[in-house]
Structures are given as C-alpha cells and as structure tokens.
Short mmCIF file of C-alpha atoms and ligand atoms in Angstrom, two decimals:
data_model
loop_
_atom_site.label_atom_id
_atom_site.label_comp_id
_atom_site.label_asym_id
_atom_site.label_seq_id
_atom_site.Cartn_x
_atom_site.Cartn_y
_atom_site.Cartn_z
CA MET A 12 2.46 12.33 27.54
CA LYS A 13 -0.11 14.46 29.00
CA ARG A 14 -2.75 15.29 26.43
CA ASN A 15 -4.43 13.87 23.56
CA VAL A 16 -3.26 11.93 20.19
CA ILE A 17 -5.13 12.09 17.22
CA VAL A 18 -4.48 9.39 14.66
CA GLY A 19 -5.80 9.11 10.82
CA GLN A 20 -5.40 6.99 7.82
CA SER A 21 -5.30 8.11 4.73
CA GLY A 22 -4.60 6.55 0.73
CA GLY A 23 -4.80 3.03 -0.92
CA PRO A 24 -5.84 0.57 2.35
CA THR A 25 -3.75 -2.37 3.11
CA ALA A 26 -3.67 -5.81 5.35
CA ALA A 27 -1.23 -3.96 7.96
CA ILE A 28 -2.49 -0.67 8.45
CA ASN A 29 -4.71 -1.01 10.90
CA SER A 30 -1.79 -3.52 12.87
CA SER A 31 -0.01 0.39 12.68
CA LEU A 32 -3.33 1.82 14.56
CA ALA A 33 -2.91 -0.52 16.82
CA GLY A 34 0.67 0.20 17.41
CA VAL A 35 -0.36 3.96 17.74
CA TYR A 36 -3.26 3.37 20.15
CA ARG A 37 -1.04 1.28 22.54
CA THR A 38 1.86 2.86 22.65
CA ALA A 39 -0.07 6.13 23.11
CA ILE A 40 -2.05 4.91 25.92
CA ASP A 41 0.75 3.28 27.31
CA ARG A 42 2.88 6.46 27.40
CA GLY A 43 0.13 8.32 29.21
CA ALA A 44 -2.28 10.08 26.66
CA ASN A 45 -5.58 10.97 28.04
CA LYS A 46 -7.60 10.34 25.33
CA VAL A 47 -6.97 8.71 21.48
CA TYR A 48 -8.98 10.06 19.08
CA GLY A 49 -9.67 8.18 15.52
CA MET A 50 -10.24 10.82 12.57
CA LEU A 51 -13.10 9.24 10.02
CA HIS A 52 -11.60 9.07 6.49
CA GLY A 53 -8.69 10.99 7.47
CA ILE A 54 -7.94 14.89 7.07
CA GLN A 55 -10.70 14.96 5.15
CA GLY A 56 -13.48 13.77 7.78
CA LEU A 57 -11.43 15.42 10.58
CA LEU A 58 -12.64 19.08 8.34
CA GLU A 59 -16.02 17.90 9.46
CA GLU A 60 -15.29 16.95 13.06
CA LYS A 61 -15.75 13.38 11.98
CA TYR A 62 -13.68 11.02 14.91
CA ILE A 63 -14.19 9.04 17.20
CA ASP A 64 -12.70 8.24 20.41
CA LEU A 65 -10.84 5.20 20.17
CA SER A 66 -11.14 3.79 23.93
CA GLU A 67 -14.92 2.99 23.22
CA HIS A 68 -13.60 0.77 20.20
CA ILE A 69 -10.87 -0.66 21.47
CA ARG A 70 -11.64 -2.25 24.39
CA THR A 71 -9.54 -5.38 25.31
CA GLU A 72 -6.58 -6.80 24.62
CA LEU A 73 -8.72 -9.30 22.21
CA ASP A 74 -9.51 -6.01 20.17
CA VAL A 75 -5.91 -5.47 19.33
CA GLU A 76 -5.56 -8.24 18.25
CA LEU A 77 -8.80 -8.52 16.36
CA LEU A 78 -7.57 -4.93 15.14
CA LYS A 79 -4.10 -6.23 13.83
CA ARG A 80 -5.60 -8.63 11.58
CA THR A 81 -8.56 -6.60 10.33
CA PRO A 82 -7.81 -5.01 6.65
CA ALA A 83 -8.48 -2.20 5.36
CA ALA A 84 -8.68 1.41 7.10
CA PHE A 85 -10.69 0.73 10.68
CA LEU A 86 -11.22 4.52 10.32
CA GLY A 87 -11.69 5.20 7.11
CA SER A 88 -9.72 6.24 4.61
CA CYS A 89 -9.05 9.37 2.03
CA ARG A 90 -7.52 10.60 -0.98
CA TYR A 91 -7.46 14.43 0.19
CA LYS A 92 -5.30 17.27 -1.03
CA LEU A 93 -4.65 19.94 1.60
CA PRO A 94 -4.49 23.37 -0.17
CA GLY A 95 -1.14 25.00 -0.18
CA ILE A 96 -0.61 26.52 3.62
CA HIS A 97 -0.62 30.22 1.54
CA GLU A 98 -3.52 29.44 -0.67
CA ASP A 99 -6.05 28.76 1.90
CA LYS A 100 -5.94 29.85 5.21
CA ALA A 101 -8.82 29.12 6.04
CA VAL A 102 -8.72 25.55 5.81
CA TYR A 103 -5.54 25.49 8.14
CA GLU A 104 -7.54 27.31 10.80
CA LYS A 105 -10.47 25.56 10.49
CA ILE A 106 -8.00 21.92 11.39
CA PHE A 107 -6.34 23.93 14.01
CA ALA A 108 -8.98 25.00 15.90
CA ILE A 109 -10.54 21.16 16.00
CA LEU A 110 -7.22 20.26 17.25
CA ASP A 111 -7.26 23.06 20.09
CA LYS A 112 -10.75 22.10 21.07
CA LEU A 113 -9.43 18.74 21.57
CA ASP A 114 -6.04 19.10 23.10
CA ILE A 115 -3.86 17.33 20.79
CA GLU A 116 -1.05 17.00 21.21
CA ALA A 117 0.33 14.58 18.92
CA PHE A 118 -1.11 13.89 14.81
CA ILE A 119 -0.14 10.49 13.39
CA TYR A 120 -1.31 10.23 10.19
CA ILE A 121 -0.83 6.73 8.32
CA GLY A 122 -0.35 6.67 4.75
CA GLY A 123 1.55 7.07 1.41
CA ASN A 124 3.26 9.75 -0.08
CA ASP A 125 0.75 11.79 -1.12
CA SER A 126 -0.50 11.41 2.74
CA MET A 127 3.04 12.76 3.59
CA ASP A 128 1.88 16.16 1.87
CA THR A 129 -0.44 16.51 4.46
CA ILE A 130 2.05 15.93 7.51
CA LYS A 131 4.38 18.31 5.77
CA LYS A 132 1.51 21.25 5.65
CA LEU A 133 0.37 20.93 8.46
CA SER A 134 3.90 21.06 10.00
CA ASP A 135 4.87 23.93 8.15
CA TYR A 136 2.29 25.70 9.16
CA ALA A 137 2.71 24.89 12.88
CA ILE A 138 5.86 26.14 12.72
CA LEU A 139 4.90 29.34 11.20
CA THR A 140 2.27 29.97 13.39
CA GLY A 141 3.84 28.91 16.81
CA HIS A 142 1.34 25.75 17.05
CA GLN A 143 2.68 23.21 19.97
CA THR A 144 1.39 19.98 17.86
CA ARG A 145 3.67 17.77 16.94
CA PHE A 146 3.00 16.01 13.34
CA ILE A 147 4.24 12.86 12.26
CA GLY A 148 3.69 10.47 9.35
CA CYS A 149 3.24 6.51 10.35
CA PRO A 150 4.40 5.05 6.37
CA LYS A 151 2.14 2.66 4.65
CA THR A 152 1.22 1.53 1.11
CA ILE A 153 1.43 -1.77 -1.10
CA ASP A 154 2.89 0.13 -3.61
CA ASN A 155 5.76 0.38 -1.31
CA ASP A 156 7.62 3.69 -3.12
CA LEU A 157 8.05 6.00 -0.25
CA ALA A 158 11.39 6.96 -0.18
CA LEU A 159 14.40 6.61 2.51
CA THR A 160 12.51 4.04 3.72
CA ASP A 161 13.87 0.34 3.21
CA HIS A 162 10.31 -0.66 2.51
CA THR A 163 6.77 0.11 3.62
CA PRO A 164 4.71 -1.58 6.25
CA GLY A 165 1.51 -3.23 3.85
CA TYR A 166 4.08 -4.34 1.18
CA GLY A 167 5.34 -7.79 2.54
CA SER A 168 1.27 -8.93 2.69
CA ALA A 169 0.61 -8.20 -0.10
CA ALA A 170 3.87 -9.42 -2.08
CA LYS A 171 3.21 -12.97 -0.29
CA TYR A 172 -0.69 -12.52 -1.36
CA ILE A 173 1.05 -12.36 -5.01
CA GLY A 174 3.66 -14.66 -4.87
CA THR A 175 1.26 -17.32 -3.41
CA SER A 176 -1.89 -16.37 -5.83
CA MET A 177 0.69 -16.56 -8.97
CA LYS A 178 1.81 -19.84 -8.08
CA GLU A 179 -1.78 -20.86 -7.34
CA ILE A 180 -2.71 -19.67 -11.31
CA ILE A 181 0.29 -21.13 -13.06
CA ARG A 182 -0.38 -24.46 -11.55
CA ASP A 183 -4.32 -23.72 -12.47
CA SER A 184 -2.89 -22.95 -16.04
CA PHE A 185 -1.54 -25.89 -16.97
CA CYS A 186 -4.84 -28.42 -16.04
CA LEU A 187 -6.75 -28.35 -19.27
CA GLU A 188 -4.90 -28.30 -22.94
CA TYR A 189 -6.11 -25.99 -25.54
CA PRO A 190 -5.78 -26.17 -29.08
CA LYS A 191 -3.23 -23.13 -29.61
CA GLY A 192 -2.96 -22.78 -25.87
CA LEU A 193 -3.58 -20.84 -23.04
CA VAL A 194 -2.00 -17.23 -22.25
CA THR A 195 -3.23 -15.89 -18.51
CA ILE A 196 -2.03 -12.12 -18.06
CA VAL A 197 -2.10 -11.11 -14.37
CA GLU A 198 -2.73 -7.52 -13.66
CA ILE A 199 -1.35 -6.37 -10.54
CA MET A 200 -1.40 -2.64 -8.19
CA GLY A 201 1.22 -0.12 -7.75
CA ARG A 202 0.80 2.57 -9.68
CA ASN A 203 4.13 3.89 -11.47
CA ALA A 204 6.33 1.39 -9.24
CA GLY A 205 7.21 -2.41 -9.96
CA TRP A 206 7.59 -3.66 -6.30
CA LEU A 207 4.22 -5.19 -6.06
CA THR A 208 4.65 -6.75 -9.88
CA GLY A 209 8.23 -7.93 -9.25
CA ALA A 210 6.59 -9.99 -6.12
CA ALA A 211 5.02 -12.22 -9.04
CA ALA A 212 8.44 -14.19 -9.18
CA LEU A 213 7.87 -15.22 -5.67
CA SER A 214 6.22 -18.08 -6.79
CA LYS A 215 9.09 -19.61 -8.58
CA GLY A 216 10.34 -22.57 -6.20
CA GLU A 217 11.46 -26.23 -6.51
CA ASP A 218 7.57 -26.93 -7.55
CA CYS A 219 6.74 -23.84 -9.74
CA GLU A 220 8.61 -22.67 -12.51
CA GLY A 221 7.09 -18.99 -11.85
CA PRO A 222 5.43 -16.30 -14.38
CA ASP A 223 7.41 -16.63 -17.84
CA LEU A 224 7.13 -12.67 -18.39
CA ILE A 225 7.05 -9.90 -15.58
CA TYR A 226 6.65 -6.21 -17.13
CA LEU A 227 7.70 -3.16 -14.31
CA PRO A 228 5.96 -0.08 -15.07
CA GLU A 229 9.68 1.53 -15.04
CA LEU A 230 10.57 0.15 -18.29
CA THR A 231 8.64 1.17 -21.51
CA PHE A 232 6.50 -1.82 -22.66
CA ASP A 233 6.58 -2.40 -26.27
CA ILE A 234 3.47 -4.38 -27.41
CA GLN A 235 4.89 -5.95 -30.62
CA SER A 236 7.87 -7.27 -28.72
CA PHE A 237 5.90 -9.27 -25.90
CA ARG A 238 3.59 -10.30 -28.75
CA THR A 239 6.79 -12.10 -30.18
CA LYS A 240 7.94 -13.25 -26.78
CA VAL A 241 4.09 -14.65 -26.06
CA GLU A 242 4.53 -16.38 -29.52
CA GLN A 243 7.77 -17.94 -29.34
CA LEU A 244 6.71 -19.09 -26.11
CA LEU A 245 3.54 -20.86 -27.01
CA LYS A 246 5.82 -22.86 -29.43
CA LYS A 247 7.41 -24.72 -26.66
CA LYS A 248 4.38 -24.57 -23.93
CA THR A 249 0.44 -25.01 -23.38
CA SER A 250 0.26 -22.18 -20.96
CA VAL A 251 1.98 -18.90 -20.77
CA VAL A 252 1.65 -16.95 -17.56
CA VAL A 253 2.23 -12.97 -17.71
CA ALA A 254 2.56 -10.46 -14.44
CA VAL A 255 1.67 -6.67 -15.74
CA SER A 256 2.00 -3.95 -14.00
CA GLU A 257 -1.00 -1.76 -13.97
CA GLY A 258 0.97 1.21 -14.66
CA ILE A 259 2.86 -0.13 -17.65
CA ARG A 260 3.56 2.30 -20.19
CA THR A 261 4.06 2.70 -24.03
CA ALA A 262 6.53 4.92 -25.68
CA ASP A 263 4.11 7.62 -26.04
CA GLY A 264 3.67 7.87 -22.16
CA LYS A 265 0.63 6.25 -22.18
CA TYR A 266 -0.87 4.09 -19.90
CA VAL A 267 -1.63 0.34 -21.72
CA CYS A 268 -4.98 0.59 -20.04
CA GLU A 269 -5.97 3.57 -21.88
CA LEU A 270 -5.51 1.97 -25.12
CA GLY A 271 -8.80 -0.17 -24.64
CA LYS A 272 -10.93 3.07 -23.03
CA ASP A 273 -10.67 6.38 -21.84
CA ILE A 274 -9.79 7.03 -18.15
CA ASN A 275 -12.24 9.45 -16.23
CA PHE A 276 -11.63 8.92 -12.52
CA VAL A 277 -8.88 11.07 -11.54
CA ASP A 278 -7.85 11.44 -7.44
CA SER A 279 -7.28 15.38 -5.75
CA PHE A 280 -3.74 14.23 -6.38
CA GLY A 281 -4.30 13.65 -9.91
CA HIS A 282 -3.57 9.94 -10.16
CA LYS A 283 -5.86 8.05 -13.10
CA GLN A 284 -7.75 5.21 -12.05
CA LEU A 285 -5.43 2.60 -13.65
CA SER A 286 -7.07 -1.00 -14.24
CA GLY A 287 -7.88 -2.92 -17.54
CA THR A 288 -4.29 -3.50 -18.48
CA ALA A 289 -4.89 -7.45 -18.47
CA SER A 290 -8.36 -7.09 -19.95
CA TYR A 291 -6.76 -5.27 -23.03
CA LEU A 292 -3.48 -7.50 -23.42
CA ALA A 293 -5.44 -10.48 -23.16
CA SER A 294 -7.94 -9.19 -26.27
CA PHE A 295 -5.03 -8.06 -28.19
CA ILE A 296 -3.21 -11.58 -28.30
CA ALA A 297 -6.13 -14.11 -28.71
CA GLY A 298 -6.83 -11.46 -31.40
CA GLU A 299 -3.30 -11.68 -32.90
CA LEU A 300 -2.24 -15.13 -31.84
CA GLY A 301 -6.06 -16.81 -31.69
CA CYS A 302 -5.14 -18.51 -28.75
CA LYS A 303 -7.40 -18.73 -25.65
CA THR A 304 -6.48 -16.10 -23.50
CA ARG A 305 -7.62 -15.05 -19.58
CA ALA A 306 -7.22 -11.81 -17.81
CA ILE A 307 -7.26 -11.72 -14.00
CA GLU A 308 -7.07 -8.42 -12.02
CA PHE A 309 -6.15 -9.14 -8.48
CA SER A 310 -7.57 -5.67 -7.84
CA THR A 311 -8.84 -4.85 -4.14
CA LEU A 312 -7.84 -9.03 -2.85
CA GLN A 313 -4.22 -8.16 -2.98
CA ARG A 314 -4.32 -5.02 -0.22
CA ALA A 315 -7.12 -6.88 1.58
CA GLY A 316 -6.16 -10.28 1.99
CA SER A 317 -5.13 -10.34 5.94
CA HIS A 318 -5.91 -13.89 5.75
CA LEU A 319 -2.55 -14.47 4.11
CA ALA A 320 -0.63 -11.32 5.97
CA SER A 321 2.97 -11.69 6.63
CA ARG A 322 4.14 -11.83 9.92
CA VAL A 323 6.74 -9.88 9.45
CA ASP A 324 4.89 -7.23 8.00
CA ILE A 325 2.19 -7.09 10.87
CA LEU A 326 5.15 -6.80 13.96
CA GLU A 327 6.87 -4.13 11.43
CA ALA A 328 3.43 -2.09 11.27
CA TYR A 329 2.86 -2.49 14.86
CA GLN A 330 6.49 -0.98 15.44
CA VAL A 331 6.22 1.43 13.06
CA GLY A 332 3.08 2.98 14.83
CA GLY A 333 4.32 2.98 18.34
CA ALA A 334 7.65 4.52 17.07
CA ALA A 335 5.75 7.44 15.25
CA VAL A 336 4.08 8.21 18.76
CA LYS A 337 7.15 7.68 20.79
CA ALA A 338 8.61 10.14 17.92
CA ALA A 339 6.04 12.61 18.49
CA ASP A 340 6.58 12.50 22.23
CA GLU A 341 10.16 12.99 22.41
CA GLY A 342 9.38 16.36 20.67
CA ASP A 343 9.52 15.39 16.87
CA SER A 344 7.32 17.27 14.51
CA GLY A 345 7.41 17.34 10.46
CA GLN A 346 9.19 13.62 10.11
CA MET A 347 8.04 10.07 8.92
CA VAL A 348 9.19 6.85 10.48
CA VAL A 349 11.58 4.88 8.21
CA LEU A 350 12.42 0.93 8.21
CA GLN A 351 16.41 0.76 7.84
CA ARG A 352 17.58 -2.63 7.29
CA ILE A 353 20.20 -4.01 9.38
CA SER A 354 21.08 -7.17 7.51
CA ASP A 355 19.02 -10.02 4.99
CA ASP A 356 19.87 -13.04 7.02
CA PRO A 357 18.89 -12.98 9.69
CA TYR A 358 16.60 -10.20 8.52
CA GLN A 359 17.21 -7.14 10.85
CA CYS A 360 15.42 -4.16 10.69
CA ALA A 361 15.40 -1.06 13.01
CA THR A 362 13.03 2.52 13.05
CA ALA A 363 14.60 6.07 12.69
CA VAL A 364 12.60 9.00 11.74
CA LYS A 365 13.32 11.60 8.56
CA ASP A 366 12.49 14.04 7.42
CA VAL A 367 8.83 14.32 5.33
CA HIS A 368 9.63 17.24 3.58
CA LYS A 369 12.17 14.75 1.28
CA ILE A 370 9.84 11.85 1.31
CA ALA A 371 5.93 13.56 0.80
CA ASN A 372 5.16 12.97 -3.46
CA ASP A 373 7.96 11.73 -4.26
CA GLU A 374 8.01 7.96 -5.87
CA LYS A 375 10.73 5.27 -5.18
CA CYS A 376 10.76 2.83 -8.54
CA VAL A 377 12.59 -0.80 -8.95
CA PRO A 378 16.27 0.28 -9.66
CA ARG A 379 17.05 -0.57 -13.03
CA ASN A 380 19.59 -3.46 -12.61
CA TRP A 381 16.97 -5.04 -10.53
CA ILE A 382 15.09 -5.99 -13.43
CA ASN A 383 17.06 -8.12 -16.51
CA LYS A 384 18.40 -7.01 -19.44
CA ASP A 385 15.64 -6.99 -21.85
CA GLY A 386 12.91 -5.96 -19.23
CA THR A 387 11.01 -9.33 -18.90
CA TYR A 388 11.86 -10.53 -15.59
CA VAL A 389 13.29 -9.19 -11.75
CA THR A 390 16.72 -10.46 -10.42
CA ASP A 391 18.07 -12.25 -7.48
CA GLU A 392 18.72 -8.80 -6.06
CA PHE A 393 14.98 -8.27 -6.27
CA ILE A 394 14.17 -11.74 -4.23
CA THR A 395 16.93 -11.35 -1.89
CA TYR A 396 14.87 -7.96 -0.68
CA VAL A 397 11.48 -8.93 -0.70
CA GLU A 398 11.99 -12.31 0.36
CA PRO A 399 12.36 -11.26 3.82
CA LEU A 400 9.35 -9.15 3.97
CA ILE A 401 7.17 -11.99 3.37
CA GLN A 402 7.88 -14.43 6.48
CA GLY A 403 5.81 -15.77 8.88
CA ASP A 404 2.29 -16.17 9.18
CA VAL A 405 -0.45 -14.21 11.67
CA SER A 406 -2.94 -16.85 12.58
CA PRO A 407 -6.31 -15.37 11.46
CA VAL A 408 -9.05 -15.67 14.45
CA MET A 409 -11.72 -17.88 13.23
CA VAL A 410 -15.31 -17.89 13.73
CA ASP A 411 -17.64 -20.34 12.18
CA GLY A 412 -14.92 -21.17 9.50
CA ILE A 413 -14.68 -17.31 8.59
CA PRO A 414 -11.54 -15.28 9.72
CA ARG A 415 -12.90 -12.57 12.18
CA HIS A 416 -11.98 -8.58 12.36
CA LEU A 417 -12.62 -6.36 14.59
CA TYR A 418 -16.54 -4.63 14.17
CA THR A 419 -16.23 -1.45 12.24
CA PRO A 420 -17.11 1.41 13.79
CA LYS A 421 -20.95 2.36 13.02
CA GLU A 422 -20.03 6.17 12.45
CA LEU A 423 -18.04 5.57 9.71
CA TYR A 424 -20.91 5.12 7.48
CA LYS A 425 -23.08 7.71 8.92
CA LYS A 426 -24.29 10.98 5.97
O1 F6P B 530 -2.20 3.76 -3.77
C1 F6P B 530 -2.08 2.35 -3.60
C2 F6P B 530 -3.07 1.78 -4.89
O2 F6P B 530 -3.49 0.20 -4.11
C3 F6P B 530 -2.15 1.74 -5.88
O3 F6P B 530 -1.40 0.25 -5.85
C4 F6P B 530 -3.60 1.53 -6.96
O4 F6P B 530 -3.29 2.43 -8.02
C5 F6P B 530 -4.64 2.52 -6.24
O5 F6P B 530 -4.18 2.41 -4.60
C6 F6P B 530 -6.01 2.31 -6.49
O6 F6P B 530 -6.96 2.98 -5.91
P1 F6P B 530 -8.67 3.20 -6.01
O7 F6P B 530 -8.69 2.14 -5.01
O8 F6P B 530 -8.55 4.22 -4.68
O9 F6P B 530 -8.90 3.04 -7.29
#
C-alpha cells in the first residue's frame, strides 16, 4: 500500500465494531499506508467532509488495546441510504472528489446489510467511471443477518450478554412468590431475524433451566396460543420467563409492538423503530391472567456490553478488519469479507471475500429446522452453532473500578 485508506462505521453499533476498526488501522499501517482516515458518522459525515486522521487518536499499542475494548462506533455511525447511481450523480461526484482530494486507495466500510448497499453502489460507480479506489465491506451486526457469512462480528458478544443476563433474570424471578405468579417478558433486538433472541437459550444448563418460551420473528406470533401456554405454565410453576424478539408479528403482518402504539420513527432504509413488544405483552398477560408481570427491554445494553464481550468475537472482528485491508491491497473491490466455519469442535473459522451484490439488503434468518415444532424454542443445532461464538473473555482495563475506553474524538460532537 502506498497511498491512503479511509474507514467508516455504519448502522447499529456493537461491542466488537471498534475491534474491526483497530484491525483496519493496524493492518493498513503495517502494509505501508501513508495515512488512515476515519469518516465521522460514516458516509453521511464524509459528504460533509467530516473525517479525522486516525494516527492522531490511536497513538500507542495501549490505545489499540483500549479501542478493541471500547463499545459503540468510535467514529460515530449513520443510517444513510445513498441514492441510486443514476438517480443523483452529484452525490457521487462529491464523494469521489473528496476521495481524490484525500488520495484514497482503499475505502473500508464496517457495517451490516444496509451498509453493504453503500459499498455496492460506490464500487459500481467506480467501475462506471474508471475510478481506481477500491471498496471493501467489513461485516458487523449484532443481528447476525448477513448473507454468505457464517456469522457476523458483534453477534457473539451480544449473544453472550443475552445468555448471561437471561440467566440472572431467571434466578431473580424465583426469589419472591406472588399469589398468581410472576411472568417476565424479555425483549431482544434483531429486527426480522431471531439469532439474538435464540441466544436466550444459552442460559440453560446444569444450574439454570433457561427461559420457558422463546419466540423468534421468523414465525407468526399467535397471541391467544401464547396466553394459553403461559396460563398452563403458571399452573406448574411460580415464575415464567419468556424471551421475545422485538420483531415478532401477528398473522396480519403487524409488529406486536405496534399493537400498543403507533410507530412514527422510520429510518432512511424504511425500517420502523421496534420497541415496546415486552411491555405490550406484559400488560396483556396481566390483564388476562391477573398475575404480576415484568417487562424487560435489553435495548442498547445488549450491543454495548463490552465488559462481557466474547474473546472469539473480538478477535474475529479484528481479523475481518485486517482481511478487508488485505483484500483491497490485493486489488479486490465490491467485495465483503466473510467468515467461513471450518469446524465446530474444535472451533475454527477462516476469512474469505464474497461479492457484495449478493449480500447488500438481504436478511439471513434462522432456518425453520433450528426452531422447535411449535415455534417456542430453538433446537440443539442452534446451540451448537452459537456456543463457539461466545467463548472466552476480554478483560476490561479497569480504572477506578470502571472499564476504561479509548477517548472519543471530540470532533464527533461538533455541530
Ligand atoms: O441493526 C441493529 C439493530 O441493533 C437492530 O437489532 C435494532 O432493531 C436496531 O439496530 C435499533 O437501531 P436504533 O439504535 O437506530 O434504534
């Protein structure tokens, strides 16, 4: 590498996304890049010429280690849909003029399916105009819904957080006895894919019976059969714990969270903000069965919990960052780095690249045969798949009893 690299982060953050950033930075420097720039708030910020020179922020090996342990997008993120390449040429001319000004050889974008749409469009435009910059996608999403990769960095750490927190919730739920029982409903992110919600089953083991019911968005949610199942369980036990995906829908296609309120916020990719499923179902059950209920929404905590990150996840996130730079350096463009599992036990995984056109905007869901027959739990195959991804810990660097993060660039907050 002789010229410069630019890297951006996009979409929902994870506990591992900054480890990929560290991998991009280190590998670009090791391969001889002159400068490594970071877009502030992804492509949206780049369009406003907001970027930083990463070497001014990552100065020492300790900074690299801290960055790997820092949750949320260090550079800031965005959910910005680029127009089609024939719809608004001016946007592309502006982006490519900025890339020329910065003498960019490789453009690396760390993101999920929507962010791969950006790589797809930019690499298509480069081919159309004979531009030499190479565009590579680096996978990231707690949702684990990217096609053609075994899994996505960010998922393992979120799954570990969910399995652990679920176990703590279940234990707590048996402490106090209520006359008509306690029903706890835990809402988990993942939009239309149930990979994260299924991870609630990781709490099950010798010392924990796991949640009683798990509802994934891949299957239609029937509220009456849910009520019946909870009622039957309450006849046998004092506490019932249910994991539900934020994206479960009724037969008419309506999200359960929409039954309680109107969802007004929709992002530029047309995704509705999903939240409120657990509180809707908790009120419904309390009204129907007269028991005590509690709604828990993991919300931001499940993707920001770097104190509980999976070592496998943080290492793989770093690895895909490095692989993205290597791919660009070797001449690839319009590709995304993927993880290919070689074996479950011992767990082994390698990186490769795949055409981003086959990945962008697609959603990989949990296969039907990894969900039990009546749609209320995941199968052993699901557990075999996810278990290797949550292994090992990354000790936080503790300062005054609290994990230390890499200081956020102050430019991120400037209006
Ligand atoms: O795309 C990842 C994700 O975490 C989804 O699981 C969730 O629906 C969404 O982001 C929430 O995004 P936001 O923080 O923009 O509300």
